[in-house]
Tab-separated table of C-alpha atoms in Angstrom:
chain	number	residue	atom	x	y	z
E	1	UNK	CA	-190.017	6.034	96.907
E	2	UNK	CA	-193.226	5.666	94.665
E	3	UNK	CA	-194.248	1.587	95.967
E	4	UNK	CA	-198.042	2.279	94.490
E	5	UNK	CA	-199.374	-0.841	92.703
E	6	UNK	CA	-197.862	-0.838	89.429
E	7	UNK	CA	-199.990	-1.607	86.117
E	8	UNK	CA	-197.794	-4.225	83.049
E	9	UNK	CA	-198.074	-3.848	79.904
E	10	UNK	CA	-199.647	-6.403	77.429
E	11	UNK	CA	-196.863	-8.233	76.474
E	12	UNK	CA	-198.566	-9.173	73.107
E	13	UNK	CA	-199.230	-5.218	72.291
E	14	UNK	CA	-196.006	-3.815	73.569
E	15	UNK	CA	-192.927	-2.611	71.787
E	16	UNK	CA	-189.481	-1.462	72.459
E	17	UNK	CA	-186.711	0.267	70.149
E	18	UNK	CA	-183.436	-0.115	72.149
E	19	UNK	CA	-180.231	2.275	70.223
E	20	UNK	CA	-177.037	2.852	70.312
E	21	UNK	CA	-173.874	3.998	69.433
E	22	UNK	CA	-170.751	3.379	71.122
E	23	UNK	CA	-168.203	3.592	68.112
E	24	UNK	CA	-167.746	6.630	65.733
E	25	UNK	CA	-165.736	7.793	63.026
E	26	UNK	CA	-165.215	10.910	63.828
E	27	UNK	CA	-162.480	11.425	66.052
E	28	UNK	CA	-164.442	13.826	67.799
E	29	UNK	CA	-167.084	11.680	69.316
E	30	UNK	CA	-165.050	10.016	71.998
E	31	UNK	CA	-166.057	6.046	72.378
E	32	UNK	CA	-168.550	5.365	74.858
E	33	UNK	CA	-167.294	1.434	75.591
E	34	UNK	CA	-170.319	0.732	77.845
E	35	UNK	CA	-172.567	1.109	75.189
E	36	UNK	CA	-172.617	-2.358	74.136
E	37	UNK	CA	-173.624	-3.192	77.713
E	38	UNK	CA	-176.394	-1.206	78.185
E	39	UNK	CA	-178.031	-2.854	75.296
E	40	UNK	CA	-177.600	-5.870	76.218
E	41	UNK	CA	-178.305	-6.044	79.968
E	42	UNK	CA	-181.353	-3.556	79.119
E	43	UNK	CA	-182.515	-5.908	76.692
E	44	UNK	CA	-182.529	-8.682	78.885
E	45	UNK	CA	-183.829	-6.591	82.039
E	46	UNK	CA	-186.751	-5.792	79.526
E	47	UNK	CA	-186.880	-9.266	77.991
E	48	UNK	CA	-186.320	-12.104	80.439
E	49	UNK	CA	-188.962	-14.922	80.760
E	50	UNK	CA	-189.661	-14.819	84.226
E	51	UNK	CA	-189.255	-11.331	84.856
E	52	UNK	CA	-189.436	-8.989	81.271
E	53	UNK	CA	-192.822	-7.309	80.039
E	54	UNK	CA	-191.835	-7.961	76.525
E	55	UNK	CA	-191.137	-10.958	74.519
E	56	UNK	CA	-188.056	-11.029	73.017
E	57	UNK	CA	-189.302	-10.267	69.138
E	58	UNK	CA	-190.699	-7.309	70.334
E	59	UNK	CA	-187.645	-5.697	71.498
E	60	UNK	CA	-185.561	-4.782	68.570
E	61	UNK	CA	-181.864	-3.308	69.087
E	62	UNK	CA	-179.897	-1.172	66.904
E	63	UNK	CA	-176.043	-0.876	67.909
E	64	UNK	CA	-174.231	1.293	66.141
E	65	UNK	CA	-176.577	1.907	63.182
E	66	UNK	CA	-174.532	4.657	60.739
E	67	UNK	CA	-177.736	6.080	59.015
E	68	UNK	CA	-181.034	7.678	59.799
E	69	UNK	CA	-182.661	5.008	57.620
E	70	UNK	CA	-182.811	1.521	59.797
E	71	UNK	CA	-183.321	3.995	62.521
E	72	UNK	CA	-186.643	5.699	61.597
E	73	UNK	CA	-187.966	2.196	59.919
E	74	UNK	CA	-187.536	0.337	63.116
E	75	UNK	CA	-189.358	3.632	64.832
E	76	UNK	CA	-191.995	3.376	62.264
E	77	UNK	CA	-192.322	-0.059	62.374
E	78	UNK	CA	-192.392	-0.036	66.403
E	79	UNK	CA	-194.907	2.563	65.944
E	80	UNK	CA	-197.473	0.959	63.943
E	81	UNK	CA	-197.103	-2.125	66.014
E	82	UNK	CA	-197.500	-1.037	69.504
E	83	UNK	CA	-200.949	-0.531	71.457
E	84	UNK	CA	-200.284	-0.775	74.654
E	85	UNK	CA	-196.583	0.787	75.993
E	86	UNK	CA	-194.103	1.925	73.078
E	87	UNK	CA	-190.488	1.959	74.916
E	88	UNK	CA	-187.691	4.153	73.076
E	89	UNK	CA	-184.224	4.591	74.468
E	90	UNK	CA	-181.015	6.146	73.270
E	91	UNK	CA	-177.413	5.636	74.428
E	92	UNK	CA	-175.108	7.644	73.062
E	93	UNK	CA	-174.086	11.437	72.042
E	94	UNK	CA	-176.314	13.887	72.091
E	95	UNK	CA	-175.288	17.472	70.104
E	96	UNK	CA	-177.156	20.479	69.440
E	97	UNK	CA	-177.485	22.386	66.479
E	98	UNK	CA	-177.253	26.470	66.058
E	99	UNK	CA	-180.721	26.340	66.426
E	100	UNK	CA	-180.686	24.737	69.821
E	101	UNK	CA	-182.211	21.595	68.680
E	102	UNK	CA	-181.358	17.761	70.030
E	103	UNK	CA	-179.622	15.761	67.511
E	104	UNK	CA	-179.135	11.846	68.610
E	105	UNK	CA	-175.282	10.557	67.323
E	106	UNK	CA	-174.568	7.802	65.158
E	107	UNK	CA	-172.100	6.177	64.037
E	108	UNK	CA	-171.160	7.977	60.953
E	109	UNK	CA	-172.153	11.742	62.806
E	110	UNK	CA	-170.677	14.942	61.679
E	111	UNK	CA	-170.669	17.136	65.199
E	112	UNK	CA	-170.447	19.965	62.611
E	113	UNK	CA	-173.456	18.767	60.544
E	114	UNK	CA	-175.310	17.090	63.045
E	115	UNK	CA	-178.608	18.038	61.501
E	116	UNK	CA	-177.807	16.139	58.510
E	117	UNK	CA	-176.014	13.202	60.052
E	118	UNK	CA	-177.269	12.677	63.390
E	119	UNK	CA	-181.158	11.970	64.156
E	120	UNK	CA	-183.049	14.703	65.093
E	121	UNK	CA	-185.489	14.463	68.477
E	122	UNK	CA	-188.198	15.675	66.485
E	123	UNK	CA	-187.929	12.770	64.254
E	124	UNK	CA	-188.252	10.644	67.479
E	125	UNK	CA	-191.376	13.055	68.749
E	126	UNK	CA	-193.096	12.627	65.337
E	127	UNK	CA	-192.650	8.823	65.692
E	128	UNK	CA	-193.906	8.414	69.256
E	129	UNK	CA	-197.167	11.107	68.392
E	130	UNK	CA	-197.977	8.756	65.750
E	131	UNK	CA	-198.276	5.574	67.682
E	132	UNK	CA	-201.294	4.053	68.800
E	133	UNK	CA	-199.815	3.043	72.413
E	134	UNK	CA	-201.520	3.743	75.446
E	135	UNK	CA	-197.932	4.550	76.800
E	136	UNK	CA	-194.916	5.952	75.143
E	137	UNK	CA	-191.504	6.114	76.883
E	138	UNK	CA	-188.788	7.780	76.007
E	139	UNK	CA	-185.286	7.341	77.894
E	140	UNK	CA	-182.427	9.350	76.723
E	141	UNK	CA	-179.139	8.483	77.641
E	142	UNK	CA	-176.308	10.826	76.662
E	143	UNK	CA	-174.049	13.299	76.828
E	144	UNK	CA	-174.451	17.348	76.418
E	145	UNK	CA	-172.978	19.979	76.187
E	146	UNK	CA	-173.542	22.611	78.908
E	147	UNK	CA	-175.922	24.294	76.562
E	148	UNK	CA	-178.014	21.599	76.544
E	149	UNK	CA	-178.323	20.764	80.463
E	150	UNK	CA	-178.947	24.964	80.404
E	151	UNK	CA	-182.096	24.316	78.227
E	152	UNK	CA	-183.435	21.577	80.010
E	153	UNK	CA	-183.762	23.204	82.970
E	154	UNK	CA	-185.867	25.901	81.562
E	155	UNK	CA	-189.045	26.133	81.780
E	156	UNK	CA	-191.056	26.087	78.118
E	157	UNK	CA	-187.531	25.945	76.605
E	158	UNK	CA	-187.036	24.953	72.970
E	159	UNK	CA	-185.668	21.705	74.325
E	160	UNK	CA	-188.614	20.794	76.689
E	161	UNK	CA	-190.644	21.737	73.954
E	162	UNK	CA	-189.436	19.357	71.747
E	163	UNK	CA	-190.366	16.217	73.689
E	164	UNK	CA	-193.764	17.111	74.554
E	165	UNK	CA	-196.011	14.334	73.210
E	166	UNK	CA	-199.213	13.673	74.950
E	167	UNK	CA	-199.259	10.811	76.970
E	168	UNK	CA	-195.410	10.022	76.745
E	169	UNK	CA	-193.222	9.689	79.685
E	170	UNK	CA	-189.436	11.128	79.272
E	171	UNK	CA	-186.642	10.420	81.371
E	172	UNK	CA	-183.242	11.635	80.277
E	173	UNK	CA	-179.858	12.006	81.986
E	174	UNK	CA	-177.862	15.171	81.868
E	175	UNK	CA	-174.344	15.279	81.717
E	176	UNK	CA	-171.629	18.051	80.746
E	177	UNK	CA	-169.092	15.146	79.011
E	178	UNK	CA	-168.702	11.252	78.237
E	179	UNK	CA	-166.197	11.130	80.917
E	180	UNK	CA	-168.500	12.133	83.781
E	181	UNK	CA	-171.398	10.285	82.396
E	182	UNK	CA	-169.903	6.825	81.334
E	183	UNK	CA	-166.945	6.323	83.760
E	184	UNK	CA	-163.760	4.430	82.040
E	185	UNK	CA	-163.337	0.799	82.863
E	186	UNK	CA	-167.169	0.410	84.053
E	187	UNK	CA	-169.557	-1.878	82.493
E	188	UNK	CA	-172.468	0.547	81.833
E	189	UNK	CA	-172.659	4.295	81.914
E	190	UNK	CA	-173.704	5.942	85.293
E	191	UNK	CA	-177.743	6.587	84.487
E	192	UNK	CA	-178.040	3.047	82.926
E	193	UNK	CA	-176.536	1.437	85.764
E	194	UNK	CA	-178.898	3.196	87.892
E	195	UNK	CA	-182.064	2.247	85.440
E	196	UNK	CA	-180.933	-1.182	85.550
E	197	UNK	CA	-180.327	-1.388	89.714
E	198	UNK	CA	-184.089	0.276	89.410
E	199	UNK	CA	-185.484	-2.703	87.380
E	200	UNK	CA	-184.030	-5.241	89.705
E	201	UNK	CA	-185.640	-4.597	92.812
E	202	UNK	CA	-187.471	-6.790	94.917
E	203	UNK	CA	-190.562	-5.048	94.164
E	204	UNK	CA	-191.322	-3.675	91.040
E	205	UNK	CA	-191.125	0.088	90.757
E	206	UNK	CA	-193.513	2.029	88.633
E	207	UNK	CA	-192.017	4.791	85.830
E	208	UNK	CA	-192.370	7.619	89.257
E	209	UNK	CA	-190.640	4.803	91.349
E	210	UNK	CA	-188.025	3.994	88.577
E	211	UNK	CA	-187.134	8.121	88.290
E	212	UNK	CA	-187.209	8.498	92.303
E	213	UNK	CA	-184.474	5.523	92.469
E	214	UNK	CA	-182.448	6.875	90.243
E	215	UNK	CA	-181.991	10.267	90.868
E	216	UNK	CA	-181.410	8.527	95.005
E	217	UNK	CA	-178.271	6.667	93.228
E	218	UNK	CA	-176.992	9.573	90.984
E	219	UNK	CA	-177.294	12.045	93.203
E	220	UNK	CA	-175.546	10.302	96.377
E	221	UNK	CA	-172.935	9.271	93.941
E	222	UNK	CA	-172.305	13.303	92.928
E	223	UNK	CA	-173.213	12.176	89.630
E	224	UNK	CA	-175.924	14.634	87.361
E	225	UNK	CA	-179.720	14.193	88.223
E	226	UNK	CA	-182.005	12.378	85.667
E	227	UNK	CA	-185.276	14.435	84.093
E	228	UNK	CA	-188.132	13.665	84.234
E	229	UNK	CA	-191.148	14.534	81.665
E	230	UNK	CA	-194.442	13.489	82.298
E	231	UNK	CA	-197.071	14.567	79.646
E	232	UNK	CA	-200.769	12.913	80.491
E	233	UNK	CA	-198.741	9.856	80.928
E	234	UNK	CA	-199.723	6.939	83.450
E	235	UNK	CA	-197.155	6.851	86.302
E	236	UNK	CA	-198.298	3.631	87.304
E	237	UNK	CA	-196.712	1.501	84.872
E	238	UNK	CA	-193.642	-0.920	85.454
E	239	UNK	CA	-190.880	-2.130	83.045
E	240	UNK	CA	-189.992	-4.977	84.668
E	241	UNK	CA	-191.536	-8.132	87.153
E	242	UNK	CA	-188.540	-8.369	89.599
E	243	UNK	CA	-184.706	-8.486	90.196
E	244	UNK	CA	-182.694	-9.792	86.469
E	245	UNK	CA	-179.442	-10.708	87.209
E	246	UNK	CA	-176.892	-9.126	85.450
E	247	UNK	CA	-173.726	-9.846	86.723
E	248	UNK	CA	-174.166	-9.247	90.009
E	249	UNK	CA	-177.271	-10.891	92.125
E	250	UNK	CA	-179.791	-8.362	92.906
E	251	UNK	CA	-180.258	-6.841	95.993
E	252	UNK	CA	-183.554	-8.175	96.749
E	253	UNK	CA	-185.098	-8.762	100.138
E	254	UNK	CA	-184.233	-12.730	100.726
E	255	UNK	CA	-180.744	-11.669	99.228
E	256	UNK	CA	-177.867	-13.467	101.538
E	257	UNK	CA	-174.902	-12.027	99.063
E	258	UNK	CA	-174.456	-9.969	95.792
E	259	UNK	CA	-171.812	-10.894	93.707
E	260	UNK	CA	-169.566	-8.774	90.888
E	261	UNK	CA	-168.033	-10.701	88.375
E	262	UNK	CA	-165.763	-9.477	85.925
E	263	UNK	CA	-166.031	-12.221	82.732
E	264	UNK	CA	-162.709	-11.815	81.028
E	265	UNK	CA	-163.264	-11.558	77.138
E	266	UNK	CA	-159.381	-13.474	77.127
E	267	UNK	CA	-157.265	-15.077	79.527
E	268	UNK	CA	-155.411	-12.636	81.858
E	269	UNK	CA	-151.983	-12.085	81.209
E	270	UNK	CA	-149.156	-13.460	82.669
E	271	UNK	CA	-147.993	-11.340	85.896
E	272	UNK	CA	-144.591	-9.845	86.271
E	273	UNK	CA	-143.659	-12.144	89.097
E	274	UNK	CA	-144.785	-15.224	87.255
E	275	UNK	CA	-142.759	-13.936	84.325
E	276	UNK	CA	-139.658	-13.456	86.448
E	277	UNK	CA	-140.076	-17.123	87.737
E	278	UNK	CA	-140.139	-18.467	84.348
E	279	UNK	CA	-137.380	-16.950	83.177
E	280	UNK	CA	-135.231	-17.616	86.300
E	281	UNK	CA	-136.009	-21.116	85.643
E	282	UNK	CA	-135.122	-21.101	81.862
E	283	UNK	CA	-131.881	-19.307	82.800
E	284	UNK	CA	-131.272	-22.301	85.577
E	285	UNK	CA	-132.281	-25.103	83.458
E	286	UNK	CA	-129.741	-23.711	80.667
E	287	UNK	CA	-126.902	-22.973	83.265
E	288	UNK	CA	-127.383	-26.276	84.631
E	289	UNK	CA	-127.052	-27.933	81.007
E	290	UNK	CA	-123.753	-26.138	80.057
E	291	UNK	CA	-122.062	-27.381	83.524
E	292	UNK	CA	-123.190	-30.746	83.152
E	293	UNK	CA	-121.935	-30.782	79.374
E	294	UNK	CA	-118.669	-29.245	80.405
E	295	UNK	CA	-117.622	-31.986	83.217
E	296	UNK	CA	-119.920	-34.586	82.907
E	297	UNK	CA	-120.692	-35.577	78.612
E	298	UNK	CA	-124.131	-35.025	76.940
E	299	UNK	CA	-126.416	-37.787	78.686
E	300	UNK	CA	-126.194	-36.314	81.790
E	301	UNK	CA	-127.245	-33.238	79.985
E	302	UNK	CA	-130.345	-34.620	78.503
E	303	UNK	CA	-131.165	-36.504	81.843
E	304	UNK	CA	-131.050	-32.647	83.386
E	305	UNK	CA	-132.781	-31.003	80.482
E	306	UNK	CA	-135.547	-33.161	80.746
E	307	UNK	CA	-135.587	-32.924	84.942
E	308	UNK	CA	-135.737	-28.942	84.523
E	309	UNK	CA	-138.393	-29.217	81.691
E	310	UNK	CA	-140.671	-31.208	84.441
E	311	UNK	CA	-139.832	-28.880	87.615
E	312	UNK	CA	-140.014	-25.914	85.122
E	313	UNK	CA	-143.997	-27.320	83.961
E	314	UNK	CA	-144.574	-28.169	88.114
E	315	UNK	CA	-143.683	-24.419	88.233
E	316	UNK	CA	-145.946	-22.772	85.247
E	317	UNK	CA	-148.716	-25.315	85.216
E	318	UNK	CA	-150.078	-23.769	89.108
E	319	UNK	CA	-150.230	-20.216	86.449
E	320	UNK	CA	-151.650	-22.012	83.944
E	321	UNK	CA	-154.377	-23.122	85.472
E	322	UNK	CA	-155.453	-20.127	86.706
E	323	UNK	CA	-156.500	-18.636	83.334
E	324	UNK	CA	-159.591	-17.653	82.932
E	325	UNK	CA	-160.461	-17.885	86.903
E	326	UNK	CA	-163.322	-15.679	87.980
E	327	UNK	CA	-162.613	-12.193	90.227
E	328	UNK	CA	-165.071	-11.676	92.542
E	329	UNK	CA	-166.059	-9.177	94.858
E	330	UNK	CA	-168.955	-10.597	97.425
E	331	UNK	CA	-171.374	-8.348	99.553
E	332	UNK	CA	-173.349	-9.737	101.548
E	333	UNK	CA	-175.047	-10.078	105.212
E	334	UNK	CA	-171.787	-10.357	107.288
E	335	UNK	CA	-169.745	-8.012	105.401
E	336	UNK	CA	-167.328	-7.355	102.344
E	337	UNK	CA	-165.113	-9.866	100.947
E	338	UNK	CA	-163.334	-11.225	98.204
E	339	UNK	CA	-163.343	-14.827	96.716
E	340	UNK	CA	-160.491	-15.359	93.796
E	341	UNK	CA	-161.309	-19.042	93.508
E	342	UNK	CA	-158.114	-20.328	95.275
E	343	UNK	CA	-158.486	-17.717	98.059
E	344	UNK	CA	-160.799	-15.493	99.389
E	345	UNK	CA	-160.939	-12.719	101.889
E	346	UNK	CA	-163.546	-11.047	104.305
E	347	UNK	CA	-163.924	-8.193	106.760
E	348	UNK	CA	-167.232	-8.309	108.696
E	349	UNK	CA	-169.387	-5.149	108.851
E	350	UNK	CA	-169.248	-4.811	112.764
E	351	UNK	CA	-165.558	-3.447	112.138
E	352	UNK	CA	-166.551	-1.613	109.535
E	353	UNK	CA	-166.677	2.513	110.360
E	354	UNK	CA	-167.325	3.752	106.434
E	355	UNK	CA	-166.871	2.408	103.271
E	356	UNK	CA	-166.395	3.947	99.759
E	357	UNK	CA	-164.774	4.153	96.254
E	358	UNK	CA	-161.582	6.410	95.623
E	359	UNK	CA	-161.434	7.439	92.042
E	360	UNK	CA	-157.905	8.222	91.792
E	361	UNK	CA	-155.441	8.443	89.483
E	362	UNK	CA	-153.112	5.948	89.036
E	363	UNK	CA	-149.402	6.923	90.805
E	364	UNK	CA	-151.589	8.555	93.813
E	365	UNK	CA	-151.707	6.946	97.056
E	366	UNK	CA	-154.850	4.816	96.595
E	367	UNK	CA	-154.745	3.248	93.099
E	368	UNK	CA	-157.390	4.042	90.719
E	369	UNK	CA	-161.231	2.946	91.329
E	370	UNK	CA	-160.258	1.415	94.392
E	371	UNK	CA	-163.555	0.313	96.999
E	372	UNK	CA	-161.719	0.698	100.424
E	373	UNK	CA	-162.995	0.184	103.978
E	374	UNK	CA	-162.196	2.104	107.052
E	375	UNK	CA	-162.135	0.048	110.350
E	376	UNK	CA	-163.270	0.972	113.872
E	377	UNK	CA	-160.919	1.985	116.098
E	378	UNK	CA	-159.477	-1.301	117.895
E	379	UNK	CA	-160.617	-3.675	114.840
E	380	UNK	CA	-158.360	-5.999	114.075
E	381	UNK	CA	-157.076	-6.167	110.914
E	382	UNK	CA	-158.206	-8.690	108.080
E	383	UNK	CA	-156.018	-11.106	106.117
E	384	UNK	CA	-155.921	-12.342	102.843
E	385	UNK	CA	-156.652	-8.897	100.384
E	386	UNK	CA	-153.767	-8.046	97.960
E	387	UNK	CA	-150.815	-6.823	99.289
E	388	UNK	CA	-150.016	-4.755	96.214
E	389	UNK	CA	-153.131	-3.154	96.707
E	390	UNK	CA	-152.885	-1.990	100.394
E	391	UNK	CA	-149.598	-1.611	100.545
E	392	UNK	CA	-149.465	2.465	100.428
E	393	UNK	CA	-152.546	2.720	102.886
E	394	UNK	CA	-151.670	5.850	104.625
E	395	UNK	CA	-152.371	3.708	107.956
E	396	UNK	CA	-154.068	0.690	109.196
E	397	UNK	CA	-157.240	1.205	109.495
E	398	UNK	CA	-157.580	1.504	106.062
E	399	UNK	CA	-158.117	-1.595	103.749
E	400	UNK	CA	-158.585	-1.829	99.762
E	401	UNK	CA	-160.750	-4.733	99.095
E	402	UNK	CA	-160.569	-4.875	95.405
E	403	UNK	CA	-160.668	-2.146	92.220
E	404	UNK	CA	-164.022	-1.911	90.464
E	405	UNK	CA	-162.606	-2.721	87.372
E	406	UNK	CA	-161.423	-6.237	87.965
E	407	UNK	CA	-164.645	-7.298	89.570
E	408	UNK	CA	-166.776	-5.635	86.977
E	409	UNK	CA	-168.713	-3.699	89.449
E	410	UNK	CA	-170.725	-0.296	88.671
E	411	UNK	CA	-170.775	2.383	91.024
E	412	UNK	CA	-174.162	2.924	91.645
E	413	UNK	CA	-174.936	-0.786	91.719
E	414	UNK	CA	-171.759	-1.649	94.653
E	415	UNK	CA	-173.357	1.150	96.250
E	416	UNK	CA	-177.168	0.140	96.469
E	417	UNK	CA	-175.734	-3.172	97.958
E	418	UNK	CA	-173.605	-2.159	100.124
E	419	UNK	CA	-176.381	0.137	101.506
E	420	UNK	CA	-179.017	-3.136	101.367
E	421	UNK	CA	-176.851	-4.714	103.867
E	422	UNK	CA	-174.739	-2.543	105.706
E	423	UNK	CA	-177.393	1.098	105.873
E	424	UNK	CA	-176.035	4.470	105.769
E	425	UNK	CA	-172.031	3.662	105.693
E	426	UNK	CA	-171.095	4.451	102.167
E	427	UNK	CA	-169.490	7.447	101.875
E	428	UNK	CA	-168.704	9.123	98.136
E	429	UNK	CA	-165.193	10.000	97.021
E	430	UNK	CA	-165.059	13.524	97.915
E	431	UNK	CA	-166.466	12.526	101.437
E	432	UNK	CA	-163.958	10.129	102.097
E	433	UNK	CA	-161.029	12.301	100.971
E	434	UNK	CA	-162.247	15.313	103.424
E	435	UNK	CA	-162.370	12.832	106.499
E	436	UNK	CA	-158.936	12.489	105.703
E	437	UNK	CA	-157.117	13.871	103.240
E	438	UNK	CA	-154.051	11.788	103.051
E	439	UNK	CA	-156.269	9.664	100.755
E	440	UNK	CA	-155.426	12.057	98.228
């Protein structure tokens, strides 16, 4: 990994144009729900006082913008401004014409008409070949079709060509469809994740260092590689002073645990035993009332009412209470673990033989996204995870500490800590399911 001295920006000369579209109107763009998040955590990766290069009126965001207009004025206006790094990145769909050329989605996009309702790349070349930055960097982050990752292999093809701008660095990811690219349930989409875990290490990676720790993640998560485009541009530079938290601690060197947090946007639902245990009580409380009314006269009945109505709140207030509590899945020096607020749960990494993520689908044995552990032969076995969980485990050396889902936690991201603490035991889906295939 690239760890040569890396040159910042001038904050004070430095601009960066941060789009994206998550939403669209036409039923043929599938949502891309991470969107949102990769704006925002970027923004604040790029942006935050102790570590960003940039201050934040210098980073402008556009999420979901529906016409080409606010799009090329804030390039234009980025354009002029900048002197010393202009920063450009995309998140979203990208479609090709009939001529082969890169079209950028919005909101209101026509796949069929892309040239007239998407933005073209060359709009985005013209923009970045007009500024006067030392630096211009482009990041790309969407979805094409195989046609597209075709053409970007090529050498001198018609889509290289197009984002050939002296002195501008390109990175782009490369992926077939939204589904392989932005994984359902997961905060950000796979390449963003990986940009992000790049501009929270310990020590700060220059644009070489940044591509090199990506394509490490992606590629040892079976995910696409990211591009790289380097045109006369300075290597050398960094995006960021240091680790940015961002839901989960970063993995830097004095580290003693990483955290994933999922932050409900609503207080979880009620469970289906805590729903049966209401009701049971309801159903008591009432039975209880109609006996006492039939042999005993009505103020024993409000006497019991009012008894069941306390035990009934003693019983629902414990559920109550728990809304809004905070899932988390810990990583850190000992091992993996669990800590639900009321409870928590831990399995130390000297009984750990492998550890990875099944991405199955629900009704298989392992439920969906699940992060499980395989113990060493003779390890006992650790206490506390969920039962529901672990209970179709096709034996016990097998444990499912948590789903990524509920703890918020990306891919790429679990991985790079798991591999800061633990080294080389992380294992990727397919692995795990040929060491044994009754994970299937």
């Amino acid at each position: 990994m690239n760890r040569s001295r890396p040159r910042f920006p001038d904050p004070a000369a430095s601009r960066a144009v941060l789009i994206g579209c998550g939403d669209f109107d036409d039923t043929d763009l599938p949502a891309i729900p991470a969107v949102n998040s990769n704006l925002a955590d970027l923004r604040a990766a790029l942006t935050e006082d102790t570590y960003g290069i940039l201050p934040t009126a210098h980073c402008r965001v556009l999420a979901d913008p529906a016409d080409q207009r606010s799009v090329g004025m804030a390039l234009a206006s980025a354009a002029r401004d900048a002197e010393d790094l202009l920063l450009v990145y995309y998140t979203g769909h990208g479609l090709l014409d009939e001529d082969g050329l890169l079209h950028l989605a919005l909101s209101s996009t026509d796949p069929a008409h892309a040239a007239f309702t998407g933005i073209p790349v060359e709009l985005v070349r013209r923009s970045l070949g007009r500024a006067r930055a030392r630096l211009r960097v482009l990041v790309l982050d969407c979805c094409f079709s195989g046609r597209a990752v075709a053409a970007m292999t090529e050498s001198g093809s018609l889509f290289s060509a197009q984002l050939d701008v002296s002195g501008t660095y390109t990175l782009t990811s490369t992926t077939a469809n939204a589904p392989s690219h932005a994984p359902p349930g997961q905060r950000h989409t796979a390449f963003t994740a990986a940009l992000l875990d790049a501009l929270n290490q310990p020590t700060p990676l220059t644009l070489d260092g940044i591509h090199q720790h990506i394509d490490t993640l992606l590629q040892g998560a079976g995910l696409p590689r990211p591009q790289r485009r380097s045109v006369n541009a300075a290597g050398d530079f960094a995006l960021a002073h240091g680790p940015v938290p961002l839901g989960a601690t970063a993995p830097n060197a004095d580290a003693e645990e990483i955290r994933f947090r999922e932050q409900p946007h609503r207080p979880p639902t009620r469970s289906h035993r805590e729903t049966v245990e209401a009701v049971l009580w309801g159903v008591g409380v009432i039975a209880l009332m109609l006996l006492m009314a039939l042999f005993g006269g009505w103020r024993p009945v409000l006497i019991t009412g009012a008894a069941g109505t306390v035990l009934a709140g003693l019983v629902l207030l414990p559920n109550l209470l728990r809304r809004g509590v905070h899932y988390d899945l810990v990583v850190n020096r000992d091992g993996l673990g669990t800590d639900h607020g009321r409870h928590s749960a831990h399995v130390p990494w000297k009984d750990i033989e492998c550890v990875g993520v099944v991405r199955r689908a629900p009704g298989t044995v392992i439920v969906a996204d699940a992060l499980i552990a395989r113990l060493k032969a003779g390890a006992p076995r650790p206490q506390g995870f969920r039962k529901g969980l672990n209970k179709r485990l096709p034996d016990q050396r097998y444990v499912v500490i948590g789903t990524l889902g509920v703890h918020g936690a990306d891919p790429v991201r679990l991985r790079s800590a798991v591999e800061h603490f633990a080294g080389g035991i992380y294992r990727t889906d397919k692995e795990l399911l040929d060491m044994d295939p009754r994970l299937r």
